[in-house]
PDB file of C-alpha atoms in Angstrom:
ATOM      1  CA  GLU W   1      -7.603 -34.412  14.211  1.00  0.00           C
ATOM      2  CA  GLN W   2      -8.971 -32.957  11.674  1.00  0.00           C
ATOM      3  CA  THR W   3      -9.952 -29.765  13.526  1.00  0.00           C
ATOM      4  CA  PHE W   4      -5.009 -29.843  13.720  1.00  0.00           C
ATOM      5  CA  GLU W   5      -4.875 -30.708   9.904  1.00  0.00           C
ATOM      6  CA  LYS W   6      -7.882 -27.620   9.356  1.00  0.00           C
ATOM      7  CA  VAL W   7      -6.584 -25.968  11.453  1.00  0.00           C
ATOM      8  CA  ILE W   8      -2.830 -26.168   9.267  1.00  0.00           C
ATOM      9  CA  SER W   9      -4.610 -25.896   6.306  1.00  0.00           C
ATOM     10  CA  LYS W  10      -5.389 -23.010   7.395  1.00  0.00           C
ATOM     11  CA  ASP W  11      -2.592 -21.760   7.703  1.00  0.00           C
ATOM     12  CA  HIS W  12      -0.910 -22.984   4.713  1.00  0.00           C
ATOM     13  CA  LYS W  13      -3.430 -21.229   2.432  1.00  0.00           C
ATOM     14  CA  GLN W  14      -2.294 -18.098   4.442  1.00  0.00           C
ATOM     15  CA  LYS W  15       0.736 -17.910   3.857  1.00  0.00           C
ATOM     16  CA  LYS W  16      -0.187 -18.627   0.499  1.00  0.00           C
ATOM     17  CA  LEU W  17      -1.439 -16.196  -0.767  1.00  0.00           C
ATOM     18  CA  LEU W  18       0.516 -13.201   1.512  1.00  0.00           C
ATOM     19  CA  TRP W  19       3.368 -14.777  -0.183  1.00  0.00           C
ATOM     20  CA  ALA W  20       1.710 -13.308  -3.980  1.00  0.00           C
ATOM     21  CA  VAL W  21       0.621 -10.356  -2.157  1.00  0.00           C
ATOM     22  CA  LEU W  22       3.640  -9.773  -0.599  1.00  0.00           C
ATOM     23  CA  ALA W  23       5.846 -10.036  -4.686  1.00  0.00           C
ATOM     24  CA  ILE W  24       3.068  -8.094  -5.977  1.00  0.00           C
ATOM     25  CA  ASN W  25       3.468  -5.306  -3.937  1.00  0.00           C
ATOM     26  CA  PHE W  26       6.795  -5.606  -3.061  1.00  0.00           C
ATOM     27  CA  ALA W  27       7.686  -6.048  -6.980  1.00  0.00           C
ATOM     28  CA  PHE W  28       5.342  -2.897  -8.026  1.00  0.00           C
ATOM     29  CA  PHE W  29       7.357  -0.789  -5.144  1.00  0.00           C
ATOM     30  CA  LEU W  30      10.787  -1.445  -7.093  1.00  0.00           C
ATOM     31  CA  ILE W  31       8.584  -0.191 -10.351  1.00  0.00           C
ATOM     32  CA  GLU W  32       7.425   3.304  -8.756  1.00  0.00           C
ATOM     33  CA  ILE W  33      10.008   4.098  -6.526  1.00  0.00           C
ATOM     34  CA  THR W  34      12.341   3.615  -9.476  1.00  0.00           C
ATOM     35  CA  THR W  35       9.691   5.878 -12.664  1.00  0.00           C
ATOM     36  CA  GLY W  36       8.349   8.049  -9.533  1.00  0.00           C
ATOM     37  CA  LEU W  37      12.267   9.080  -8.777  1.00  0.00           C
ATOM     38  CA  ILE W  38      13.317   9.391 -12.564  1.00  0.00           C
ATOM     39  CA  SER W  39       9.822  11.048 -13.303  1.00  0.00           C
ATOM     40  CA  ARG W  40      10.097  13.559 -10.758  1.00  0.00           C
ATOM     41  CA  SER W  41       6.334  12.374  -9.732  1.00  0.00           C
ATOM     42  CA  MET W  42       5.682  13.107  -5.470  1.00  0.00           C
ATOM     43  CA  GLY W  43       2.465  11.046  -6.132  1.00  0.00           C
ATOM     44  CA  LEU W  44       4.005   8.547  -7.252  1.00  0.00           C
ATOM     45  CA  VAL W  45       6.861   8.017  -4.818  1.00  0.00           C
ATOM     46  CA  ALA W  46       4.034   8.558  -2.141  1.00  0.00           C
ATOM     47  CA  ASP W  47       2.051   5.635  -3.655  1.00  0.00           C
ATOM     48  CA  SER W  48       5.687   3.410  -4.231  1.00  0.00           C
ATOM     49  CA  LEU W  49       5.437   3.921  -0.682  1.00  0.00           C
ATOM     50  CA  ASP W  50       2.616   2.950  -0.032  1.00  0.00           C
ATOM     51  CA  MET W  51       3.655  -0.253  -1.328  1.00  0.00           C
ATOM     52  CA  LEU W  52       6.314  -0.469   0.090  1.00  0.00           C
ATOM     53  CA  ALA W  53       4.513  -0.117   4.013  1.00  0.00           C
ATOM     54  CA  ASP W  54       2.169  -2.735   2.197  1.00  0.00           C
ATOM     55  CA  SER W  55       5.408  -4.704   1.259  1.00  0.00           C
ATOM     56  CA  PHE W  56       5.951  -4.451   5.400  1.00  0.00           C
ATOM     57  CA  VAL W  57       2.463  -5.504   6.581  1.00  0.00           C
ATOM     58  CA  TYR W  58       2.251  -8.633   4.996  1.00  0.00           C
ATOM     59  CA  GLY W  59       5.850 -10.126   5.815  1.00  0.00           C
ATOM     60  CA  ILE W  60       5.233  -8.885   9.134  1.00  0.00           C
ATOM     61  CA  SER W  61       1.585 -11.757   8.657  1.00  0.00           C
ATOM     62  CA  LEU W  62       3.179 -13.975   7.196  1.00  0.00           C
ATOM     63  CA  LEU W  63       4.920 -14.057  11.463  1.00  0.00           C
ATOM     64  CA  ALA W  64       0.990 -13.970  12.348  1.00  0.00           C
ATOM     65  CA  VAL W  65      -0.477 -17.100  10.646  1.00  0.00           C
ATOM     66  CA  GLY W  66      -0.698 -19.806  12.554  1.00  0.00           C
ATOM     67  CA  GLY W  67       0.125 -17.155  15.717  1.00  0.00           C
ATOM     68  CA  THR W  68      -1.955 -16.610  18.735  1.00  0.00           C
ATOM     69  CA  ILE W  69      -4.661 -13.691  18.825  1.00  0.00           C
ATOM     70  CA  ALA W  70      -2.197 -11.289  21.232  1.00  0.00           C
ATOM     71  CA  ARG W  71       0.293 -12.011  18.379  1.00  0.00           C
ATOM     72  CA  LYS W  72      -1.500 -11.292  15.677  1.00  0.00           C
ATOM     73  CA  LYS W  73      -2.718  -7.932  17.128  1.00  0.00           C
ATOM     74  CA  LYS W  74       0.346  -6.841  17.909  1.00  0.00           C
ATOM     75  CA  THR W  75       1.368  -7.482  13.943  1.00  0.00           C
ATOM     76  CA  ALA W  76      -1.004  -4.981  12.940  1.00  0.00           C
ATOM     77  CA  THR W  77      -0.129  -2.562  15.826  1.00  0.00           C
ATOM     78  CA  VAL W  78       3.548  -3.325  14.842  1.00  0.00           C
ATOM     79  CA  ALA W  79       2.595  -2.573  10.970  1.00  0.00           C
ATOM     80  CA  GLY W  80       0.439   0.839  11.565  1.00  0.00           C
ATOM     81  CA  LEU W  81       3.461   2.416  13.024  1.00  0.00           C
ATOM     82  CA  PHE W  82       5.797   1.652  10.083  1.00  0.00           C
ATOM     83  CA  GLN W  83       2.051   2.705   8.074  1.00  0.00           C
ATOM     84  CA  MET W  84       2.177   5.746  10.125  1.00  0.00           C
ATOM     85  CA  THR W  85       5.817   6.692   9.864  1.00  0.00           C
ATOM     86  CA  LEU W  86       6.595   6.762   6.312  1.00  0.00           C
ATOM     87  CA  ALA W  87       3.553   8.952   5.988  1.00  0.00           C
ATOM     88  CA  CYS W  88       5.300  11.278   8.139  1.00  0.00           C
ATOM     89  CA  ILE W  89       7.789  11.244   6.306  1.00  0.00           C
ATOM     90  CA  GLY W  90       6.293  11.724   3.438  1.00  0.00           C
ATOM     91  CA  ILE W  91       4.737  15.048   4.438  1.00  0.00           C
ATOM     92  CA  VAL W  92       7.518  16.464   4.756  1.00  0.00           C
ATOM     93  CA  GLU W  93       9.073  15.909   1.337  1.00  0.00           C
ATOM     94  CA  VAL W  94       5.443  17.337  -0.780  1.00  0.00           C
ATOM     95  CA  LEU W  95       6.017  20.522   2.208  1.00  0.00           C
ATOM     96  CA  ARG W  96       9.051  20.928   0.539  1.00  0.00           C
ATOM     97  CA  ARG W  97       8.816  20.038  -2.514  1.00  0.00           C
ATOM     98  CA  PHE W  98       5.704  22.685  -3.105  1.00  0.00           C
ATOM     99  CA  PHE W  99       7.690  25.845  -0.610  1.00  0.00           C
ATOM    100  CA  GLY W 100      11.062  24.574  -3.453  1.00  0.00           C
ATOM    101  CA  VAL W 101      10.787  25.273  -7.204  1.00  0.00           C
ATOM    102  CA  GLU W 102       9.844  21.737  -8.460  1.00  0.00           C
ATOM    103  CA  ARG W 103      10.077  20.591 -12.407  1.00  0.00           C
ATOM    104  CA  MET W 104       7.942  19.095 -13.197  1.00  0.00           C
ATOM    105  CA  PRO W 105       7.140  14.910 -13.019  1.00  0.00           C
ATOM    106  CA  ASP W 106       6.793  13.259 -17.006  1.00  0.00           C
ATOM    107  CA  SER W 107       3.183  13.262 -16.624  1.00  0.00           C
ATOM    108  CA  ALA W 108       2.962   9.615 -19.248  1.00  0.00           C
ATOM    109  CA  THR W 109       4.944   7.560 -16.570  1.00  0.00           C
ATOM    110  CA  MET W 110       3.021   8.279 -14.023  1.00  0.00           C
ATOM    111  CA  ILE W 111       0.100   8.092 -15.938  1.00  0.00           C
ATOM    112  CA  ILE W 112       0.430   4.751 -17.564  1.00  0.00           C
ATOM    113  CA  VAL W 113       2.732   2.906 -14.396  1.00  0.00           C
ATOM    114  CA  SER W 114      -0.539   4.186 -12.102  1.00  0.00           C
ATOM    115  CA  VAL W 115      -2.570   1.744 -14.314  1.00  0.00           C
ATOM    116  CA  LEU W 116      -0.267  -1.111 -14.208  1.00  0.00           C
ATOM    117  CA  ALA W 117       0.259  -0.642 -10.106  1.00  0.00           C
ATOM    118  CA  LEU W 118      -4.220  -0.411 -10.104  1.00  0.00           C
ATOM    119  CA  ILE W 119      -4.529  -3.744 -12.165  1.00  0.00           C
ATOM    120  CA  ALA W 120      -2.154  -5.186  -9.486  1.00  0.00           C
ATOM    121  CA  ASN W 121      -3.522  -4.285  -6.534  1.00  0.00           C
ATOM    122  CA  ALA W 122      -6.871  -4.530  -8.150  1.00  0.00           C
ATOM    123  CA  ILE W 123      -5.896  -9.091  -8.364  1.00  0.00           C
ATOM    124  CA  CYS W 124      -4.619  -8.546  -5.117  1.00  0.00           C
ATOM    125  CA  LEU W 125      -7.809  -6.959  -2.857  1.00  0.00           C
ATOM    126  CA  TYR W 126      -9.144  -9.759  -5.049  1.00  0.00           C
ATOM    127  CA  LEU W 127      -7.965 -12.418  -3.300  1.00  0.00           C
ATOM    128  CA  LEU W 128      -7.432 -10.677   0.045  1.00  0.00           C
ATOM    129  CA  GLN W 129     -11.992 -11.022  -0.638  1.00  0.00           C
ATOM    130  CA  LYS W 130     -11.354 -14.317  -1.527  1.00  0.00           C
ATOM    131  CA  SER W 131     -10.417 -15.803   1.811  1.00  0.00           C
ATOM    132  CA  LYS W 132     -12.918 -14.342   3.145  1.00  0.00           C
ATOM    133  CA  SER W 133     -10.487 -14.392   6.009  1.00  0.00           C
ATOM    134  CA  GLU W 134     -11.982 -12.079   9.737  1.00  0.00           C
ATOM    135  CA  GLU W 135      -8.512 -12.192  11.347  1.00  0.00           C
ATOM    136  CA  ALA W 136      -7.141  -8.998  11.721  1.00  0.00           C
ATOM    137  CA  HIS W 137      -3.873  -9.184   9.558  1.00  0.00           C
ATOM    138  CA  ILE W 138      -6.245 -10.038   7.083  1.00  0.00           C
ATOM    139  CA  GLN W 139      -8.133  -7.561   7.171  1.00  0.00           C
ATOM    140  CA  ALA W 140      -5.319  -5.024   7.462  1.00  0.00           C
ATOM    141  CA  SER W 141      -3.982  -6.275   4.291  1.00  0.00           C
ATOM    142  CA  MET W 142      -7.852  -5.379   2.557  1.00  0.00           C
ATOM    143  CA  ILE W 143      -7.662  -2.391   4.026  1.00  0.00           C
ATOM    144  CA  PHE W 144      -4.000  -1.034   3.049  1.00  0.00           C
ATOM    145  CA  THR W 145      -5.356  -2.641  -0.656  1.00  0.00           C
ATOM    146  CA  SER W 146      -8.257  -0.943  -0.575  1.00  0.00           C
ATOM    147  CA  ASN W 147      -6.667   2.255  -0.232  1.00  0.00           C
ATOM    148  CA  ASP W 148      -3.766   1.422  -2.789  1.00  0.00           C
ATOM    149  CA  VAL W 149      -6.572   0.848  -5.629  1.00  0.00           C
ATOM    150  CA  ILE W 150      -8.313   4.743  -4.137  1.00  0.00           C
ATOM    151  CA  ILE W 151      -3.976   5.597  -4.273  1.00  0.00           C
ATOM    152  CA  ASN W 152      -3.674   5.566  -7.773  1.00  0.00           C
ATOM    153  CA  LEU W 153      -6.811   6.172  -9.481  1.00  0.00           C
ATOM    154  CA  GLY W 154      -5.624   9.890  -7.508  1.00  0.00           C
ATOM    155  CA  VAL W 155      -2.430   9.476  -9.049  1.00  0.00           C
ATOM    156  CA  ILE W 156      -4.123   8.706 -12.783  1.00  0.00           C
ATOM    157  CA  VAL W 157      -6.403  11.412 -12.659  1.00  0.00           C
ATOM    158  CA  ALA W 158      -3.431  14.111 -11.125  1.00  0.00           C
ATOM    159  CA  GLY W 159      -0.854  12.764 -14.304  1.00  0.00           C
ATOM    160  CA  ILE W 160      -3.688  13.948 -16.399  1.00  0.00           C
ATOM    161  CA  LEU W 161      -4.288  17.291 -14.411  1.00  0.00           C
ATOM    162  CA  VAL W 162      -0.279  17.789 -14.777  1.00  0.00           C
ATOM    163  CA  ILE W 163      -1.165  18.145 -18.597  1.00  0.00           C
ATOM    164  CA  TRP W 164      -4.141  19.675 -18.236  1.00  0.00           C
ATOM    165  CA  LEU W 165      -3.050  22.660 -16.417  1.00  0.00           C
ATOM    166  CA  ASN W 166       0.578  22.256 -17.360  1.00  0.00           C
ATOM    167  CA  SER W 167       1.166  22.143 -13.764  1.00  0.00           C
ATOM    168  CA  SER W 168       3.038  20.461 -10.934  1.00  0.00           C
ATOM    169  CA  LEU W 169       0.365  21.184  -8.486  1.00  0.00           C
ATOM    170  CA  PRO W 170      -1.551  17.810  -8.990  1.00  0.00           C
ATOM    171  CA  ASP W 171       1.127  15.826  -8.284  1.00  0.00           C
ATOM    172  CA  LEU W 172       2.449  16.820  -5.173  1.00  0.00           C
ATOM    173  CA  ILE W 173      -1.690  17.615  -4.743  1.00  0.00           C
ATOM    174  CA  ILE W 174      -2.237  13.701  -4.630  1.00  0.00           C
ATOM    175  CA  GLY W 175       1.274  13.210  -3.234  1.00  0.00           C
ATOM    176  CA  ALA W 176      -0.272  15.080   1.005  1.00  0.00           C
ATOM    177  CA  ILE W 177      -3.657  12.909  -0.684  1.00  0.00           C
ATOM    178  CA  VAL W 178      -1.928   9.545  -0.929  1.00  0.00           C
ATOM    179  CA  PHE W 179      -0.433  10.215   3.442  1.00  0.00           C
ATOM    180  CA  VAL W 180      -3.443  11.301   4.383  1.00  0.00           C
ATOM    181  CA  LEU W 181      -4.825   8.267   3.638  1.00  0.00           C
ATOM    182  CA  VAL W 182      -1.807   6.575   4.634  1.00  0.00           C
ATOM    183  CA  ILE W 183      -2.103   8.157   8.387  1.00  0.00           C
ATOM    184  CA  GLN W 184      -5.970   7.129   8.097  1.00  0.00           C
ATOM    185  CA  GLY W 185      -5.362   3.124   7.388  1.00  0.00           C
ATOM    186  CA  ALA W 186      -2.711   3.746   9.570  1.00  0.00           C
ATOM    187  CA  ILE W 187      -4.754   4.142  12.638  1.00  0.00           C
ATOM    188  CA  ARG W 188      -7.861   1.585  11.337  1.00  0.00           C
ATOM    189  CA  ILE W 189      -5.028  -0.739  11.673  1.00  0.00           C
ATOM    190  CA  LEU W 190      -3.932   0.647  14.823  1.00  0.00           C
ATOM    191  CA  LYS W 191      -7.738   0.423  16.130  1.00  0.00           C
ATOM    192  CA  LEU W 192      -7.534  -3.913  14.872  1.00  0.00           C
ATOM    193  CA  GLY W 193      -4.501  -3.927  16.907  1.00  0.00           C
ATOM    194  CA  LYS W 194      -6.037  -2.994  20.331  1.00  0.00           C
TER     195      LYS W 194
END
């Protein structure tokens, strides 16, 4: 009976954790997609889609809490495939902008929003690591969030380079890099699902 109570308690803690990181990520998806489109920043748009993918992963992970190992692995597979799809769409958009006539992105917006997103992702990563869970769906969530921290730093650097070089190229390059990182994360998550 005590073991059953421990399992219920652990599942409840995981659900609270996943709801918290889902809320943070979805809020930043909305902030970054809006500011990314307004500021014409491919880096922010790319990061917003990554945040949306993360929200989706946390949502599926919520469904996996308390489920069987097979269900958790299936969850990781669905999340990986979703992230891979978003990344491919993103790469097509980067290429479209690269070969088209692209106006300069608003670098100040890129930098400010990315600093805020970095803080949000650092909080998510701290919460996930504090859980010390070895389960596939929580490990997948940590992979996504670790990628996000790197991505945020990249968008900040790209924003600085846009100002310094007076070119939109750093923004497009970081957008492409983000989508490659998203694909790598998706591959790692698909391996967790095996």
